[in-house]
Coordinates of C-alpha atoms and ligand atoms in Angstrom, one line a residue:
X1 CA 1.6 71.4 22.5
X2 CA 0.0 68.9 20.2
X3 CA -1.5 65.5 21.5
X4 CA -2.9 62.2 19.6
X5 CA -6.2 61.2 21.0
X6 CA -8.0 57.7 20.9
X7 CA -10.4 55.3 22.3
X8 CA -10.3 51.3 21.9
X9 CA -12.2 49.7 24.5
X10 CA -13.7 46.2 24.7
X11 CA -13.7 43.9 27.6
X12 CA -13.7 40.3 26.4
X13 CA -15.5 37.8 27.9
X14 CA -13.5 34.6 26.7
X15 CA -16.4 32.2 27.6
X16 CA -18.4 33.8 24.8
X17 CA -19.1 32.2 21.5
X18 CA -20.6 35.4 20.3
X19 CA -16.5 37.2 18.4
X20 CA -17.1 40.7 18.0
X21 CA -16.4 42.0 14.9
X22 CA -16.5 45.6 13.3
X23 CA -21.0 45.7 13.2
X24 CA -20.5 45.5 17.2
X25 CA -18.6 48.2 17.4
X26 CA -20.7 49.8 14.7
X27 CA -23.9 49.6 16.8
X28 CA -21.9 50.3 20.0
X29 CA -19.3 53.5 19.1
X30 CA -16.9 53.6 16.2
X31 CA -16.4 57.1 15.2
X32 CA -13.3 57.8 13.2
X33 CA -11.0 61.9 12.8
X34 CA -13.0 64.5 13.3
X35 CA -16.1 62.2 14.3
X36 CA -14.4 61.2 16.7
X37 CA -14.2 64.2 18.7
X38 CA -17.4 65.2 17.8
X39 CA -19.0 62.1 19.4
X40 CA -17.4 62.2 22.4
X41 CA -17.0 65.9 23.2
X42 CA -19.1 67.0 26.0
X43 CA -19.9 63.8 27.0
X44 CA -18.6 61.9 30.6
X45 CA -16.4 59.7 28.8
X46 CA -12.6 59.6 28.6
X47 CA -12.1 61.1 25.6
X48 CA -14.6 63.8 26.5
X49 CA -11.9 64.4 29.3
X50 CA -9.1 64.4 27.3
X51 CA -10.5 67.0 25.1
X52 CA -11.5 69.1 27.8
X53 CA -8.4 69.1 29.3
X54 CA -6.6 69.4 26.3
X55 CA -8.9 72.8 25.1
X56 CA -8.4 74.6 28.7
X57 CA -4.6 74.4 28.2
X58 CA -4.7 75.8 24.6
X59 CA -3.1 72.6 22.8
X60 CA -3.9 71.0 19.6
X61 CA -5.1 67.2 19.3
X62 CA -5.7 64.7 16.9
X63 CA -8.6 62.4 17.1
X64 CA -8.1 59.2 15.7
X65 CA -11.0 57.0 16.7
X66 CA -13.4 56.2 19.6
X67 CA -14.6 53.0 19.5
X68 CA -16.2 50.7 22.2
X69 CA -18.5 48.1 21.7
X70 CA -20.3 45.8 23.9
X71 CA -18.6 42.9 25.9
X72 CA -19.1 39.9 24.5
X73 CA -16.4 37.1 22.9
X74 CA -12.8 37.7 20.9
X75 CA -12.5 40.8 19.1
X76 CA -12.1 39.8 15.6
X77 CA -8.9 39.8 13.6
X78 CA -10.2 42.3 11.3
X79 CA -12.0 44.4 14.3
X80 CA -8.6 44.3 16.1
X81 CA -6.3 45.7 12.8
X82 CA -8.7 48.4 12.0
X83 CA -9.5 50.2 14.9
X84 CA -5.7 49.9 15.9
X85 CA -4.9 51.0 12.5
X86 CA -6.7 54.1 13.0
X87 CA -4.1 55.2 16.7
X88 CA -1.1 53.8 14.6
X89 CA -1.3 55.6 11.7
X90 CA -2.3 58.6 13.2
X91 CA 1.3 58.3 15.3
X92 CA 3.1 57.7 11.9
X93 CA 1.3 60.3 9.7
X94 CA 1.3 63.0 12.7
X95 CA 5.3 62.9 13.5
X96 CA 5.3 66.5 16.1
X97 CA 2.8 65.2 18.4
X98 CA 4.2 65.6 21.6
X99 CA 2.6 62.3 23.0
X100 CA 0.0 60.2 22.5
X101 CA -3.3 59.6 24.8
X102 CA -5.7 56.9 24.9
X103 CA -9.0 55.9 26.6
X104 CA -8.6 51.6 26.9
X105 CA -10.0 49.2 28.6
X106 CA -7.5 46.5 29.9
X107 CA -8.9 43.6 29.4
X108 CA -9.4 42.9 25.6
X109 CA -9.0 39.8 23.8
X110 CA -8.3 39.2 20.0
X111 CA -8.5 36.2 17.9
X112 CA -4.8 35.5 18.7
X113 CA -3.8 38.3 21.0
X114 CA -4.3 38.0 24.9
X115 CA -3.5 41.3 25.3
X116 CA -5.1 43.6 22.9
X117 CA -4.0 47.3 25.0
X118 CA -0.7 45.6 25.0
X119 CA -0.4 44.6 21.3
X120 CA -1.8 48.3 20.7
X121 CA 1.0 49.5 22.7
X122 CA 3.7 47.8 21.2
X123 CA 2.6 48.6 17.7
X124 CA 2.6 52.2 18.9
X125 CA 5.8 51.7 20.3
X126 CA 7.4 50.8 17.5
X127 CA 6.6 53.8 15.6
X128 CA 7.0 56.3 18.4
X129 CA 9.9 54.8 19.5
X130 CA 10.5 54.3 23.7
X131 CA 10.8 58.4 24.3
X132 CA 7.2 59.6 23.8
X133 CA 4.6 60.1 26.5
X134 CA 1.9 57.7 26.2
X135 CA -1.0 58.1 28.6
X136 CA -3.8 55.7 29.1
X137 CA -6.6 55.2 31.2
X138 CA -8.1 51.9 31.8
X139 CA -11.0 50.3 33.4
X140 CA -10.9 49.0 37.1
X141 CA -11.3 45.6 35.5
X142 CA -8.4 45.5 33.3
X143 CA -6.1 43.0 33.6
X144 CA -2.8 44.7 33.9
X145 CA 0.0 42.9 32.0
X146 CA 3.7 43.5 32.0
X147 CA 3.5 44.6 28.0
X148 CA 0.8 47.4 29.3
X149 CA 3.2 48.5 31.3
X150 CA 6.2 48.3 29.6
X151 CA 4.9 50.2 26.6
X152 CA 3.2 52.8 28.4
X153 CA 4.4 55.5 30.4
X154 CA 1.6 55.4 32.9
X155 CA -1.5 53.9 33.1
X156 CA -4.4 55.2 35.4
X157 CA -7.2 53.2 36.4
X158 CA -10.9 54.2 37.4
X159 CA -11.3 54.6 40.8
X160 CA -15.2 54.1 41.4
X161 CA -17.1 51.4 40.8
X162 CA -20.1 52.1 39.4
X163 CA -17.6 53.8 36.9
X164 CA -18.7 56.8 37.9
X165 CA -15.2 58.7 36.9
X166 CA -14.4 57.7 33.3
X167 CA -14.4 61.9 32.9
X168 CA -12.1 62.4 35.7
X169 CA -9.3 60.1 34.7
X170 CA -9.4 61.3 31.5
X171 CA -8.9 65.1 32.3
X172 CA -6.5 63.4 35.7
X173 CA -4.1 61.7 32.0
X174 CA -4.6 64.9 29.5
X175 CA -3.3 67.0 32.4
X176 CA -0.2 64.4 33.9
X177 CA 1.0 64.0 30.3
X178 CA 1.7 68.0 29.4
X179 CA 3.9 67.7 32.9
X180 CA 6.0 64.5 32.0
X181 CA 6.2 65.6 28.2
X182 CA 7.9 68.9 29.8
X183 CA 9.7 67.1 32.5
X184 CA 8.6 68.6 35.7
X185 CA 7.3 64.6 36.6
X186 CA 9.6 61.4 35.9
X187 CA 7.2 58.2 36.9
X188 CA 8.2 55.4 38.3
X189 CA 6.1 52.4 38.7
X190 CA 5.2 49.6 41.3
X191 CA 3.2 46.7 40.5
X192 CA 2.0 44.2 42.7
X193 CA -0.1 41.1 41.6
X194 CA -1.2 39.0 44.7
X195 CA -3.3 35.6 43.5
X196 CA -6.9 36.9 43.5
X197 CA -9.9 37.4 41.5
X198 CA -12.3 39.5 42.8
X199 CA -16.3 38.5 41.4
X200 CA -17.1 41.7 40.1
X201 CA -19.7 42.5 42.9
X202 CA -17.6 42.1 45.2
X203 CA -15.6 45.0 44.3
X204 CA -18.2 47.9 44.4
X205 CA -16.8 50.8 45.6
X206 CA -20.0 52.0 47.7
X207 CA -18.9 49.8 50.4
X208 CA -17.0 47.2 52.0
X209 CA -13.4 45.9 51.4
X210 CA -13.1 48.4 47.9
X211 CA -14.4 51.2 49.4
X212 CA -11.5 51.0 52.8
X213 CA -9.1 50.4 50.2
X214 CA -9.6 53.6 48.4
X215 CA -10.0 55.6 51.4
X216 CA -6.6 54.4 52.0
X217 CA -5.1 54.8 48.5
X218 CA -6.3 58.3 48.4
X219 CA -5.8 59.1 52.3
X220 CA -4.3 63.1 52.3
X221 CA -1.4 62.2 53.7
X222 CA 0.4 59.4 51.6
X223 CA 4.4 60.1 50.1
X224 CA 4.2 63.0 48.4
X225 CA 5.7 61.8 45.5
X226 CA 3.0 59.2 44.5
X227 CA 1.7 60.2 41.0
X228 CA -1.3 57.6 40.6
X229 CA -2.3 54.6 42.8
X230 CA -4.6 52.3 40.7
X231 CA -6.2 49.1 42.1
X232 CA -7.0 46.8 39.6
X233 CA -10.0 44.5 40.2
X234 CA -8.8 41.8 37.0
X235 CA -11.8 41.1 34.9
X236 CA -12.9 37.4 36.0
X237 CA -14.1 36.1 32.7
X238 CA -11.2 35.8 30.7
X239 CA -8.4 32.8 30.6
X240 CA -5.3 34.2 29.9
X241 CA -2.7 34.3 32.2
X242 CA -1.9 37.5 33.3
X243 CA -5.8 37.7 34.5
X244 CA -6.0 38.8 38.3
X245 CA -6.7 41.7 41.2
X246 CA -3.2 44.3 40.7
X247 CA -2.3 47.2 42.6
X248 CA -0.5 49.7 40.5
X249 CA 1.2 52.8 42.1
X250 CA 3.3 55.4 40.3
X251 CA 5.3 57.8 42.0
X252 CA 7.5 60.9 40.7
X253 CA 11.2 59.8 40.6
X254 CA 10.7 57.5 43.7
X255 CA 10.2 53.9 43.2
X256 CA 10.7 53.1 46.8
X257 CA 7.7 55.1 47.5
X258 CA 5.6 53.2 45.0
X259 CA 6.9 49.9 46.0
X260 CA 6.0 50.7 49.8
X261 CA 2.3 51.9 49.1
X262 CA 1.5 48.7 46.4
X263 CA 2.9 46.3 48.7
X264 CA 0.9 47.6 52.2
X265 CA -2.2 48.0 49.8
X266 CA -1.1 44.2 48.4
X267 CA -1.3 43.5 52.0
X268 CA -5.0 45.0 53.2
X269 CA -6.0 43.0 49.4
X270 CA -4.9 39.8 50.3
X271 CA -5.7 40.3 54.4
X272 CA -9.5 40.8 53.7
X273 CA -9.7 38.4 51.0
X274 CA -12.8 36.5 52.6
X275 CA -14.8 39.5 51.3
X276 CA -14.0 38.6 47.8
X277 CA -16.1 35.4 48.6
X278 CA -19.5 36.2 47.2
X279 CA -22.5 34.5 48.8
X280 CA -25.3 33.8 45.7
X281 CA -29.6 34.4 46.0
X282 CA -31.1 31.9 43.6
X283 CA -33.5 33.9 41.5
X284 CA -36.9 32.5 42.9
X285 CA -36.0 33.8 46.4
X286 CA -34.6 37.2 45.0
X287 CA -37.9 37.4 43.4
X288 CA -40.1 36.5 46.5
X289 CA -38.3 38.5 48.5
X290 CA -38.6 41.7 45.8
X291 CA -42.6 41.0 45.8
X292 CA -42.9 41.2 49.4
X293 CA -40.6 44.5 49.9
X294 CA -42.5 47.4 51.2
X295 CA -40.0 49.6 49.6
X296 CA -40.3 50.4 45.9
X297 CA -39.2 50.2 43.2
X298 CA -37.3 47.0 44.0
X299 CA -34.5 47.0 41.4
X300 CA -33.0 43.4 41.0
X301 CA -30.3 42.8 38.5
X302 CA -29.9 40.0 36.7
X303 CA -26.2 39.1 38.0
X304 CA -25.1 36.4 35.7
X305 CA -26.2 37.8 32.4
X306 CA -25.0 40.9 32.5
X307 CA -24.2 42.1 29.2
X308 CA -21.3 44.6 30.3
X309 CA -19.1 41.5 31.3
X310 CA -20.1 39.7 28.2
X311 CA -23.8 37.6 29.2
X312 CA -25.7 37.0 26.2
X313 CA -28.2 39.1 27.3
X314 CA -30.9 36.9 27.0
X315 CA -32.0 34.8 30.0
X316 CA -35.6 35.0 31.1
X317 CA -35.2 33.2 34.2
X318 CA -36.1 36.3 36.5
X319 CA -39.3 37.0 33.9
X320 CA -40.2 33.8 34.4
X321 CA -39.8 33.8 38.3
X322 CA -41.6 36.9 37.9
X323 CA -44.8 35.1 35.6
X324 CA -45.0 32.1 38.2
X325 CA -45.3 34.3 41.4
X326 CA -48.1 36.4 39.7
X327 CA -45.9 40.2 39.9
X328 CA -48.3 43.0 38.1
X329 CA -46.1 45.6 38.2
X330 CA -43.2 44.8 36.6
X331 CA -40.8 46.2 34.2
X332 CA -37.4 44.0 32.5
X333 CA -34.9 45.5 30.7
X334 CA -34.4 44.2 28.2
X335 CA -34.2 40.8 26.4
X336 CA -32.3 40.5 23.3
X337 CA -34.5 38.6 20.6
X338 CA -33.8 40.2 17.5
X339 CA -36.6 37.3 15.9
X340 CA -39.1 38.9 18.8
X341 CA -38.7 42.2 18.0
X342 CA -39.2 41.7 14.0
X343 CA -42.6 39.9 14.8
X344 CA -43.9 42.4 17.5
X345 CA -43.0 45.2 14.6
X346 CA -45.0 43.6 12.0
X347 CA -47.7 42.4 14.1
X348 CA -47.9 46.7 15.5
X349 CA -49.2 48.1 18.2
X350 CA -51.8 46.9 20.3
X351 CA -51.3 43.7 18.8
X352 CA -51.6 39.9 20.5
X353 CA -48.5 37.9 20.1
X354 CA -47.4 34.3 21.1
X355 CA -43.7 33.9 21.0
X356 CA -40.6 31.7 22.4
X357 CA -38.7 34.1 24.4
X358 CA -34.9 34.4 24.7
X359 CA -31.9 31.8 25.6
X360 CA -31.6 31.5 21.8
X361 CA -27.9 32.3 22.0
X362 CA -26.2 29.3 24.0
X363 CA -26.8 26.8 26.5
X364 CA -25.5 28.4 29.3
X365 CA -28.9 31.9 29.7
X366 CA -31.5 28.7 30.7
X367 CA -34.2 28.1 28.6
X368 CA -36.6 30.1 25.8
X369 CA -40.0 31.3 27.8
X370 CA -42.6 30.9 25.7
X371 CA -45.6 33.9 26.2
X372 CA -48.5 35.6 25.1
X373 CA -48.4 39.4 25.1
X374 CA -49.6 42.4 23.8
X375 CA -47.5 44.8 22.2
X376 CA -47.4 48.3 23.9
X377 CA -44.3 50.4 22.0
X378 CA -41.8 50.2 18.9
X379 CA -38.8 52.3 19.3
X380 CA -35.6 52.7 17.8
X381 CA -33.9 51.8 21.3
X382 CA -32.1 54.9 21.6
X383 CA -31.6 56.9 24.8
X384 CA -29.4 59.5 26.3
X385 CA -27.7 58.6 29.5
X386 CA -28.2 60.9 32.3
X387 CA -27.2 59.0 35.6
X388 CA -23.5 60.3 36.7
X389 CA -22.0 57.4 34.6
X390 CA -20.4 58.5 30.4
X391 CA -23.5 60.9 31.3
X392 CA -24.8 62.7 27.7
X393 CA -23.1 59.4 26.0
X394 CA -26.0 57.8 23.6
X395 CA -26.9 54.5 24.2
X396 CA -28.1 51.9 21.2
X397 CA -30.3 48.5 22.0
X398 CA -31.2 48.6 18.5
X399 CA -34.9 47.9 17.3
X400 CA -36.7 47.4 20.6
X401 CA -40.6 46.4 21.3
X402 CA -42.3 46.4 24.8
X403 CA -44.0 43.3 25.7
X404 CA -46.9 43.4 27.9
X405 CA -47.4 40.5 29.9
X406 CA -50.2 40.7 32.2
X407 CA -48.6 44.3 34.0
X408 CA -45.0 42.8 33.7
X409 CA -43.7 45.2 30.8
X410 CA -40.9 43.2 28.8
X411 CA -38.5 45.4 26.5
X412 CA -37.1 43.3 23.9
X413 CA -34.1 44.4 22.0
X414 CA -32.2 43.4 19.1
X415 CA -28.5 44.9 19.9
X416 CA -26.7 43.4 23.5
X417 CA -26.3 46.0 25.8
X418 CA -25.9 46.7 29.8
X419 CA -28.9 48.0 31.1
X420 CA -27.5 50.5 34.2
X421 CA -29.7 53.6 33.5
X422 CA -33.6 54.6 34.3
X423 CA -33.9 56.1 31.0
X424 CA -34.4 52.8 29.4
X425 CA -37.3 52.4 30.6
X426 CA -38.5 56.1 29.9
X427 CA -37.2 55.7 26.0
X428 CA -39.9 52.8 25.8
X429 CA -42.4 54.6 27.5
X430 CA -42.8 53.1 31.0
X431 CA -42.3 55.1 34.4
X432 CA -39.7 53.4 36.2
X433 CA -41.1 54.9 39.2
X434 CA -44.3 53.5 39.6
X435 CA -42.9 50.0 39.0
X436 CA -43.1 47.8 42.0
X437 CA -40.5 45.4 40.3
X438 CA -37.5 46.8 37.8
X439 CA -35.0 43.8 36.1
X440 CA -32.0 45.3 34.8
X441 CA -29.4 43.5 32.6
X442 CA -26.2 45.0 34.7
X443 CA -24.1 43.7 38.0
X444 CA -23.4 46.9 39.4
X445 CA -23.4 50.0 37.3
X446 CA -27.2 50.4 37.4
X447 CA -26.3 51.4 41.1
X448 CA -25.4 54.7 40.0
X449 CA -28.4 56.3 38.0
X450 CA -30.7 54.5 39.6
X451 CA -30.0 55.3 43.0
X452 CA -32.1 58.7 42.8
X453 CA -35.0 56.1 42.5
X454 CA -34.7 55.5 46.2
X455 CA -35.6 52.2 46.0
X456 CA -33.8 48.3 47.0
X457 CA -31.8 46.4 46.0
X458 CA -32.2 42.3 45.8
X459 CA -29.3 40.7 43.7
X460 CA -30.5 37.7 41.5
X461 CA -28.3 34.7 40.5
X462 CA -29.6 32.8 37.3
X463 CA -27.8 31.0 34.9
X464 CA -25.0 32.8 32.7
X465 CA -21.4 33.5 31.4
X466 CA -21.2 36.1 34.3
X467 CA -22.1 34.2 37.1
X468 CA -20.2 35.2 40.0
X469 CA -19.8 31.5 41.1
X470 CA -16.6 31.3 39.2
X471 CA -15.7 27.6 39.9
X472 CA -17.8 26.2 36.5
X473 CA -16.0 28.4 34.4
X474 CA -13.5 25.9 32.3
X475 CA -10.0 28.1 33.1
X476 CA -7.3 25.9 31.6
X477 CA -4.3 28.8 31.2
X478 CA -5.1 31.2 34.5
X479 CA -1.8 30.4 37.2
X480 CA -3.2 28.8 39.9
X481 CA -3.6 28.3 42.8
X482 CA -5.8 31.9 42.9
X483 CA -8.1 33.0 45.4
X484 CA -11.3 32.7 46.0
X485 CA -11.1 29.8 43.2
X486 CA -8.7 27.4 45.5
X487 CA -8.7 27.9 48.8
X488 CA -5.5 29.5 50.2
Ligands
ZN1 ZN1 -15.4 47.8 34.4

């Protein structure tokens, strides 16, 4: 059998005045035919799953793109047509492809599209026509809309969080779709949307409400029939208004099946919804109380500008906690300030430098930090992931310089990018390890690679566009009332 293969993801932080357009994705992933599988084969991602899964069974594939970039603002008009220009003419030109798979995200925004899977969906649609399989895995934090669903055949959503198995799903849709394009499965769906938004942190999947939710999605002795049970967390920082928590259950043939599990799994949701109420640490006290652990390396992430839900990456409100409480042994990763970067590279190593630090791109990452430090590295600000998350993926923060700062080591970087793996700090040349204090740029998907660090963990809320205090966020077009935003 013969299967088209993509990847489009983005998750678009509305709230962002930073649009993302083609160089994003450029600097991010955008790999196009052949390339495409080349970049992604062998590595944790979807993709890498599909073609896995695809190679063990002895079928052919076409790769059409993989493309991801950064979270940030609206995907550009141009951004949007290309990359789905790739997956559509690949279904037009390739007419005896037995169906079509695709690695999304769920919760992309387009200058003029709310629902970028959808709109990718439709267009696919309307060259496939209704019959063909079309597969798609999506991140926990999609938002699920009815065009998603009505385009697709199924849709399978990560399961951890830390997303810890992009891999899995993949091979879980490249092996579902051979059985549905031969007819041995017949899905049928169940959605239910109760009126929640989940702050991202909230929905971890190491513990707590998440975690007993799984356990009971994936308990050994549900119906049989169920195919796929996804619970959707929504992705909070996005006004369009289809955002929300969804539970999303297929099951083979049987739609009373699925309607029974996604409504009692609705029900735990919406039961335990106090636990989506997320209690904030302002940044001096998470700093304080990271100086005074007797466990090391304290890892505190900076919460609210996390660049994998779209923060600007540039706040140095915990470096500058950090600075008036006298830490020594310190390491932040990183600080985009492209302007920083150029001047510590032309200055060179071992050199001096006075410079205004960060919060250059809005008013909402605090204020520039102005400093004096000496410059310790220039890289090229590419690693290799190795924690258990898109593991052998490549990783790009761009031109990068460590700042040295009295002991507290600053990476500065000049492409946006989560920071939720160790090897960050070992591309620059600082031991993670013998770090009293490590900042991270992430929320919750450090947790995964840098658990083998043994250390703590002290959660930091500064300013930023993914605060998870939602009530300041300006949502004019979300249906409301939802939870934990109006009290119900
Ligand atoms: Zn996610």
């Amino acid at each position: 059998m013969k299967w088209l293969i993509g990847g489009f993801s983005h998750e678009t932080n509305t709230f962002s005045s930073v649009h993302t357009g083609l160089p994003a994705f450029r600097a991010h992933t955008y790999a196009t035919g052949e390339d495409a599988a080349r970049a992604t084969r062998g590595t944790g991602t979807g993709m890498g799953g599909f073609i896995d899964a695809i190679e063990r069974r002895g079928d052919a594939f076409v790769p059409t793109i993989a493309a991801a970039a950064t979270p940030s603002g609206l995907v550009t008009e141009d951004a949007f047509s290309d990359i789905a220009g790739h997956i559509v003419e690949g279904a037009r030109r390739h007419r005896d492809i037995d169906g079509i798979l695709l690695a999304l995200h769920g919760a992309m925004v387009a200058e003029g599209i709310d629902d970028g899977e959808g709109e990718l969906l439709a267009r696919l649609r309307a060259v496939v026509g209704s019959d063909l399989p079309i597969v798609a895995t999506l991140d926990l934090h999609s938002h699920l809309t009815r065009q998603m669903l009505d385009c697709a055949t199924v849709l399978i959503g990560y399961q951890k969080y830390p997303h810890t198995d992009i891999y899995e799903r993949g091979v879980e849709a490249a092996e579902l779709i051979a059985r549905v394009a031969t007819g041995q499965v017949h899905p049928a769906w169940a959605l239910e949307k109760p009126p929640l938004i989940p702050p991202c942190a909230t929905c971890h999947t190491e513990a707590g409400l998440y975690r007993d939710m799984w356990e009971v999605a994936l308990r050994p002795d549900r119906p049989a029939s169920i195919i796929s049970t996804s619970l959707f967390a929504g992705f909070p920082y996005a006004d369009v208004p289809e955002l929300g928590f969804g539970v999303l259950v297929y099951a083979d043939g049987d739609e009373t099946a699925a309607a029974g599990e996604a409504a009692a799994l609705r029900d735990m949701a919406w039961g335990r919804r106090s636990e989506f109420v997320y209690r904030p640490r302002p940044v001096e006290e998470a700093v304080r109380q990271a100086l005074a652990s007797a466990r090391k390396p304290v890892v505190i992430p900076d919460i609210a500008d996390n660049p994998g839900g779209g923060g600007a990456n540039d706040s140095v409100e915990i470096l500058r906690a950090l600075i008036a409480q006298g830490a020594h042994s310190a390491a932040v990763a990183a600080i985009y300030d492209p302007a920083v970067v150029a001047h510590g590279k032309s200055a060179g190593v071992g050199a001096r430098i006075a410079v205004s630090l960060g919060a250059k791109t809005d008013a909402l990452h605090g204020e520039p930090l102005a400093v004096e430090g000496t410059v310790r590295t220039i890289s090229d600000g590419r690693y290799q992931y190795k924690g258990a998350m898109t593991r052998g993926a490549w990783a790009n923060m761009g031109a990068s310089i460590v700042l040295d700062i009295d002991g507290i080591l600053v990476i500065v970087c000049s492409e946006r990018l989560q920071q939720r793996d160790p090897e960050v700090f070992r591309a620059c040349g600082i031991v993670p390890e013998e770090m009293d204090v490590l900042v991270v740029k992430s929320a919750v998907h450090f947790r995964a690679a840098f658990a083998p660090l043994d250390g703590c963990i002290i959660e930091a809320d500064g300013p930023g566009l993914t605060s998870l205090d939602l009530r300041p966020f300006p949502f004019a077009r979300i249906q409301r009332p939802i939870f934990p935003l109006d009290d119900m």
